[in-house]
mmCIF file of C-alpha atoms in Angstrom:
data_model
loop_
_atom_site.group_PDB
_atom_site.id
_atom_site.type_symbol
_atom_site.label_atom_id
_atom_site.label_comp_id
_atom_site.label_asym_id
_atom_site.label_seq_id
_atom_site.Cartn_x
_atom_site.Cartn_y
_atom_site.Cartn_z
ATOM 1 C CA UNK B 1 2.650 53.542 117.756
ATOM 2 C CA UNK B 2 2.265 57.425 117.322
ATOM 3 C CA UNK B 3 -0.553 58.629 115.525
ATOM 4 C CA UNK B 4 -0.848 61.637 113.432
ATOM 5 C CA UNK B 5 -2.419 63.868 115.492
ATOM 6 C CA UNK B 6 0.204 63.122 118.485
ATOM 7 C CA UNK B 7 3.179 63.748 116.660
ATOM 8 C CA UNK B 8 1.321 67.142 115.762
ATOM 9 C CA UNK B 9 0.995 68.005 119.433
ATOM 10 C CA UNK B 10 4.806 66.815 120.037
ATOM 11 C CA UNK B 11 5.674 69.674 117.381
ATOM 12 C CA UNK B 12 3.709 71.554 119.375
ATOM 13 C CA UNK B 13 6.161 71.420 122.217
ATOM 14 C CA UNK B 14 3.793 69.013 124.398
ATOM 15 C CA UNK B 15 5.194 65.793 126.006
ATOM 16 C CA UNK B 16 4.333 62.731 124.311
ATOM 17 C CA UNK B 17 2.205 61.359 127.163
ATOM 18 C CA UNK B 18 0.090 64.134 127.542
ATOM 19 C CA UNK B 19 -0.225 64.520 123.329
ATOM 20 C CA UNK B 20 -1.460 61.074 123.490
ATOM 21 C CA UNK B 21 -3.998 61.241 126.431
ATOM 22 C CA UNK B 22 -5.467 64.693 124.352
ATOM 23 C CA UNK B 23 -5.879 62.480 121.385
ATOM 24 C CA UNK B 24 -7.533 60.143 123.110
ATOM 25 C CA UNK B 25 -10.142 62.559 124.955
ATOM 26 C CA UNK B 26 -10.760 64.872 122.223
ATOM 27 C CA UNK B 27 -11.343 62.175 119.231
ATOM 28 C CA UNK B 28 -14.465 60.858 120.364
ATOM 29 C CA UNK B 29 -15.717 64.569 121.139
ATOM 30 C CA UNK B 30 -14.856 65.173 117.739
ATOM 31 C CA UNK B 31 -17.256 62.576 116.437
ATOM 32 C CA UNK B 32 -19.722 64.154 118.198
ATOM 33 C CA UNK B 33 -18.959 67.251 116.614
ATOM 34 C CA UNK B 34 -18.896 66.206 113.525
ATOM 35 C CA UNK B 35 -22.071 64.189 114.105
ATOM 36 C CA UNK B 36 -23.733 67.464 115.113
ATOM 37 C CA UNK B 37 -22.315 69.269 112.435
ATOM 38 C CA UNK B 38 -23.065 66.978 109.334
ATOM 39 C CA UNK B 39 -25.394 64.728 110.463
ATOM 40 C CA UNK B 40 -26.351 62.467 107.053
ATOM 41 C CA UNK B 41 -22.329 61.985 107.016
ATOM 42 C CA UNK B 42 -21.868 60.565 110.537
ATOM 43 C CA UNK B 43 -25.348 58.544 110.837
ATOM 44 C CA UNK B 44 -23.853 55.030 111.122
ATOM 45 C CA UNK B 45 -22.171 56.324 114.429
ATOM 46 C CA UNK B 46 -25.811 57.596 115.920
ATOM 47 C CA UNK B 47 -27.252 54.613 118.159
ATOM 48 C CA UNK B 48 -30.829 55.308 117.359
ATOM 49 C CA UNK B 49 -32.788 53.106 114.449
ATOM 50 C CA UNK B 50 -33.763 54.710 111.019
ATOM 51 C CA UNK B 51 -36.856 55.856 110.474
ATOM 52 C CA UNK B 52 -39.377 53.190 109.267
ATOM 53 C CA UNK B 53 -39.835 53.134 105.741
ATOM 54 C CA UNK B 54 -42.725 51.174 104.134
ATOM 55 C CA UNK B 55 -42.636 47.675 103.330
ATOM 56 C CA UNK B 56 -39.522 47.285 105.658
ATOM 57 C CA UNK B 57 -38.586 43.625 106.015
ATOM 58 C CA UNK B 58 -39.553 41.860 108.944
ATOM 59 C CA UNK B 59 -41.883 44.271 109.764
ATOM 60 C CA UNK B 60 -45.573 42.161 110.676
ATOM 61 C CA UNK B 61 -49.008 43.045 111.035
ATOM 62 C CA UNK B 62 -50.656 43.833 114.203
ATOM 63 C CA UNK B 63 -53.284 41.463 115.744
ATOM 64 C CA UNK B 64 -55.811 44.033 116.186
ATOM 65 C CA UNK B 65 -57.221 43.946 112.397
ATOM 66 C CA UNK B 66 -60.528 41.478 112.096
ATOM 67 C CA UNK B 67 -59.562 37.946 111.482
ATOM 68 C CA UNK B 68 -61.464 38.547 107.846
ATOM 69 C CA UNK B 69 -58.105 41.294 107.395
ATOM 70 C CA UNK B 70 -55.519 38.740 109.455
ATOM 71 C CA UNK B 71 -56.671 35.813 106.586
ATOM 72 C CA UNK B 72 -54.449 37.620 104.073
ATOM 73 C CA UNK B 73 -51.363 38.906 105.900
ATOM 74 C CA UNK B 74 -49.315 36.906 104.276
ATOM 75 C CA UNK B 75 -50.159 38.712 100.607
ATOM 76 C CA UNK B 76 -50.356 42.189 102.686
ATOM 77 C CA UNK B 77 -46.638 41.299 103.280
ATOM 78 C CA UNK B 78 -45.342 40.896 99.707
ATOM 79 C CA UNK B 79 -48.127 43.479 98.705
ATOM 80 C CA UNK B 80 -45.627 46.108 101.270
ATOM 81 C CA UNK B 81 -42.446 44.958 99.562
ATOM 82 C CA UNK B 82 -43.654 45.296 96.397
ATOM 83 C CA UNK B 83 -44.893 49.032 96.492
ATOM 84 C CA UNK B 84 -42.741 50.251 99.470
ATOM 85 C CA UNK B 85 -46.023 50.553 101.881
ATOM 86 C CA UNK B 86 -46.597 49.953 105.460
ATOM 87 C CA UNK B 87 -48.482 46.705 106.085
ATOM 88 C CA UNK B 88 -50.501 48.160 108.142
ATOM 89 C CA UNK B 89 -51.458 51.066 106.729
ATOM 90 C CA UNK B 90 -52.683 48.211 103.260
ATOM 91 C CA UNK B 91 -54.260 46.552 106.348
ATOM 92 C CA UNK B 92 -55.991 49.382 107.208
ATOM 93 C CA UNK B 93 -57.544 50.500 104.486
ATOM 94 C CA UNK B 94 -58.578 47.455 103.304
ATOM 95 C CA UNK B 95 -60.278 46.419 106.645
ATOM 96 C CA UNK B 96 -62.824 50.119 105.552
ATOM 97 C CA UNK B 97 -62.659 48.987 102.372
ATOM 98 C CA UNK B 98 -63.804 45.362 102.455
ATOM 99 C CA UNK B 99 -63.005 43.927 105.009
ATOM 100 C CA UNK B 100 -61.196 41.350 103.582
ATOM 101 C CA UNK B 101 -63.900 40.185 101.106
ATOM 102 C CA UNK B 102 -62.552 40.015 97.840
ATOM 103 C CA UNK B 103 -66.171 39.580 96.413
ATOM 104 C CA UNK B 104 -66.932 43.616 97.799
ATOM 105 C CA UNK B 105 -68.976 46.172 95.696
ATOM 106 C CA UNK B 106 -69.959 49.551 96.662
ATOM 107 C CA UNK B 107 -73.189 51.111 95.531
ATOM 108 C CA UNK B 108 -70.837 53.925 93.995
ATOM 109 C CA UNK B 109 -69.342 50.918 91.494
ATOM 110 C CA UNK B 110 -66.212 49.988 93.213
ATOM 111 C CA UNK B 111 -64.980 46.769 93.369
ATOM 112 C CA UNK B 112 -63.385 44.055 95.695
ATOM 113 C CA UNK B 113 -60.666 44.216 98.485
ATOM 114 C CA UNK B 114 -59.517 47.703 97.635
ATOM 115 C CA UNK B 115 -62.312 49.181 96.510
ATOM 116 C CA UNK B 116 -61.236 50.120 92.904
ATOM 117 C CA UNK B 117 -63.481 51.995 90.191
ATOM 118 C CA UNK B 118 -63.654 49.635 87.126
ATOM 119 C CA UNK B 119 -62.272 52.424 84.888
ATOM 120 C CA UNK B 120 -58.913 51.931 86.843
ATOM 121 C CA UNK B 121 -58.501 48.343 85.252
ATOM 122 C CA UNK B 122 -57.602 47.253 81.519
ATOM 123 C CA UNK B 123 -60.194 45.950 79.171
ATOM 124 C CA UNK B 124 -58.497 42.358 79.909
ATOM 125 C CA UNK B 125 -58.236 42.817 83.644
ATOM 126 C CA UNK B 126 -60.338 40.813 85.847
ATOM 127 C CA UNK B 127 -61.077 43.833 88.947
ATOM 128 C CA UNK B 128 -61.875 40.551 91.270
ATOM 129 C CA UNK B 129 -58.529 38.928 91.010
ATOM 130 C CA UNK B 130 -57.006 39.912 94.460
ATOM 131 C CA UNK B 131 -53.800 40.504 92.967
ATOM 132 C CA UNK B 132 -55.207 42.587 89.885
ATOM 133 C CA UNK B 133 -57.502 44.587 92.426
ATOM 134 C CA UNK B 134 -54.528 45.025 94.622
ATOM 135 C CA UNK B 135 -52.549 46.119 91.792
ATOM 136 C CA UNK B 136 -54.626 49.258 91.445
ATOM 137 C CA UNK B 137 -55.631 49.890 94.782
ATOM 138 C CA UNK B 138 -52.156 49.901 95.754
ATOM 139 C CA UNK B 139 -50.497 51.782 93.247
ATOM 140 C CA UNK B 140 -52.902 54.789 93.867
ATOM 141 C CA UNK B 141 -52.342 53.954 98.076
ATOM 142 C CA UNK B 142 -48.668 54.374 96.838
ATOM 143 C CA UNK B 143 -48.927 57.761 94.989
ATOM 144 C CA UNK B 144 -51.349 59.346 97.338
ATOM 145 C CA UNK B 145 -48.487 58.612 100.016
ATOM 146 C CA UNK B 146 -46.102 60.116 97.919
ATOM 147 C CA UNK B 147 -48.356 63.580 97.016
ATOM 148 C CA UNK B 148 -48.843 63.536 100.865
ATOM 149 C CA UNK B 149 -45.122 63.758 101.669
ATOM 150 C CA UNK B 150 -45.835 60.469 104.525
ATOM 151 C CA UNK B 151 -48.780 61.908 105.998
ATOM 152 C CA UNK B 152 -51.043 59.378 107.145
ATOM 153 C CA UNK B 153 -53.841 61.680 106.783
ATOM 154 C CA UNK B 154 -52.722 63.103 103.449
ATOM 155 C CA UNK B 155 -52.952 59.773 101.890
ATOM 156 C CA UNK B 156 -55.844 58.502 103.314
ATOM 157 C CA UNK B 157 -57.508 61.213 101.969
ATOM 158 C CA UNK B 158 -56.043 60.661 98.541
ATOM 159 C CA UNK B 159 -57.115 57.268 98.141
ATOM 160 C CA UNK B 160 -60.596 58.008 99.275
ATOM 161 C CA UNK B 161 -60.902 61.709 97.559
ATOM 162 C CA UNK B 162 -58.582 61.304 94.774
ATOM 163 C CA UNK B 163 -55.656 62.808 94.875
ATOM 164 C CA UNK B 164 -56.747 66.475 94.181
ATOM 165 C CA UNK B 165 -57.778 66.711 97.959
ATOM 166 C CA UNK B 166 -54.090 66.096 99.152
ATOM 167 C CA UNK B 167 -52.877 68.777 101.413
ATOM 168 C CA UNK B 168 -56.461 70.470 100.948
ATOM 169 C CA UNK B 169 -58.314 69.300 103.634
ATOM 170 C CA UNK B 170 -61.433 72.155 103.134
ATOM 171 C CA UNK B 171 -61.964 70.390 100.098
ATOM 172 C CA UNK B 172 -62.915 66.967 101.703
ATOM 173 C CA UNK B 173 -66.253 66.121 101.781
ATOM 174 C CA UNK B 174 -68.033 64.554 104.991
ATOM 175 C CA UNK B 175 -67.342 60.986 103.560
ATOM 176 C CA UNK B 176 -62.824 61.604 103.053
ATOM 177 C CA UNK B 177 -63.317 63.327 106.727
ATOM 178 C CA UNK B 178 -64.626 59.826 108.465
ATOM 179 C CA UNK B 179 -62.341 58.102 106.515
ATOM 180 C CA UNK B 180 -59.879 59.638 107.558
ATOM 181 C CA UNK B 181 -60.927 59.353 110.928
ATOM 182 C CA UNK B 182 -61.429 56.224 110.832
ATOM 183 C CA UNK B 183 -58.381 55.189 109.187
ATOM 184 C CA UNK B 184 -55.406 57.366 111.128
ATOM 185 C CA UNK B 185 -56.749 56.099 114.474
ATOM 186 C CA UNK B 186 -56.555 52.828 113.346
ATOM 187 C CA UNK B 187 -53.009 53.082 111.859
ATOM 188 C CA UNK B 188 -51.914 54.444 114.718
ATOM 189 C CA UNK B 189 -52.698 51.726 117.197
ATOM 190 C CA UNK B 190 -51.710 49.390 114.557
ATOM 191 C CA UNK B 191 -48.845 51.473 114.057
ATOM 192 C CA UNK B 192 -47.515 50.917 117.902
ATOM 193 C CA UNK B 193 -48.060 47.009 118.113
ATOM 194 C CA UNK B 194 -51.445 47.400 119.590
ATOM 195 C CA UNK B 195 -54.089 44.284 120.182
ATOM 196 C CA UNK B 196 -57.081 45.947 120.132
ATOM 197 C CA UNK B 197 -57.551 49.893 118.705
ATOM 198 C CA UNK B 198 -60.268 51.753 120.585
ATOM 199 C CA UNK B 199 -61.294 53.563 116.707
ATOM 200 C CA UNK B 200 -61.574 50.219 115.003
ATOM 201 C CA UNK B 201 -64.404 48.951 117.515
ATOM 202 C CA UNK B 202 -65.881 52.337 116.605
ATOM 203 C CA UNK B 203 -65.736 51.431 112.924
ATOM 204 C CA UNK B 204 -67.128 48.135 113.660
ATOM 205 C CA UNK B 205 -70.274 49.495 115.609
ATOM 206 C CA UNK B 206 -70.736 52.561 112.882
ATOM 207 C CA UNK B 207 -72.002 49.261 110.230
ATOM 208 C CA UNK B 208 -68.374 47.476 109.907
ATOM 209 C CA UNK B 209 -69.303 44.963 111.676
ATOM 210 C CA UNK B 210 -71.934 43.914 108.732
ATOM 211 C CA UNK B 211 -69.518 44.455 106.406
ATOM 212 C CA UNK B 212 -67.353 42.324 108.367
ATOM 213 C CA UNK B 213 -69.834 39.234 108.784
ATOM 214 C CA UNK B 214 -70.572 39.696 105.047
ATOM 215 C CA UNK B 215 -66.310 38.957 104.126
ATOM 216 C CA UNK B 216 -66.679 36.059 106.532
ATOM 217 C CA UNK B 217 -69.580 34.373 104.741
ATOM 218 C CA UNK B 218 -67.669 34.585 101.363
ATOM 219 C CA UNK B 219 -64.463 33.780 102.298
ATOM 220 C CA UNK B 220 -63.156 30.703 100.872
ATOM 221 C CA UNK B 221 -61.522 28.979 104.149
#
């Protein structure tokens, strides 16, 4: 059967054998033309993967976190879904945070496995509950990475800072700068599959570890 653009190059004045073998050769460069041209219109024909977007589905958490971290992968999972997060990068900041131990409290005030302020919770809200704390935490993790445009950094800093600091870095203190340090290099290797991350055995020798044996003594198992 003749398609359109053959019997066009038949008008032409070209043989139909050679009109057909030009529609065959020059469609598919076409696509890539087009491809190049208007990219967002011809992305289902580009072999490479979307980008990752948070709380993808099927997307796991890397062994390298502390098993104190690992014990509640299965809530960092719906935790992802729910506010369109990485698992890993929940992972990660709650393994600075807490460590897993739902039972944490800073000597600034915050409280439990993300590390919230108590003026971040309702008068009725119980800051302990896991899913209540996680709530919070979360939601702010979710906004900072939304100020920060997807940068790692940017949000890290946000959740630790507040969100003022966000695309300011002269205006984080010593305390948002090792958080940050802490918490990108551990993303990353978490990021890539990794089993071990060089910058988490850092954390764990700069007092994590404490922290660490602390979660496990509290953990309910």
């Amino acid at each position: 059967m003749w398609t359109l653009e053959a019997q066009r190059w038949v008008t032409r004045g070209l043989p139909l054998g050679i009109a057909m073998l030009a529609v065959l050769l020059l469609t598919p460069l076409a696509g890539l033309v087009a491809m190049a041209l208007n990219p967002e219109e011809a992305i289902h024909l580009s072999p490479f993967p979307a980008p990752h977007r948070g709380g993808e589905e099927g997307r796991g958490l890397a062994p390298l976190f502390t098993p104190e971290v690992q014990r509640w992968s299965a809530q960092i999972l719906a935790w992802a879904q729910a506010y369109q997060l990485d698992p890993n990068l929940i992972a990660t900041v709650m393994q600075i945070e807490s460590c897993g131990d739902p039972l944490a409290r800073s000597s600034r005030g915050a409280i439990g496995l993300f590390q919230v302020m108590p003026f971040h919770f309702g008068a009725r809200e119980d800051p302990w509950d896991p899913e209540t704390n996680a709530r919070a935490g979360l939601s702010y993790l979710a906004e900072a990475w939304r100020k920060a445009g997807g940068d790692v950094a940017g949000a890290l800093a946000g959740y630790n800072g507040g969100h003022t600091v966000i695309g300011r870095p002269e205006r984080w203190g010593e305390e948002t700068r090792r958080y940050v340090y802490w918490g990108v290099g551990i993303y990353e290797d978490a990021r890539r599959g990794a089993t071990q991350s060089p910058r988490l055995q850092e954390w764990l020798e700069a007092g994590g570890r404490h922290l660490c044996e602390q979660a496990a003594r509290r953990i309910i198992r």
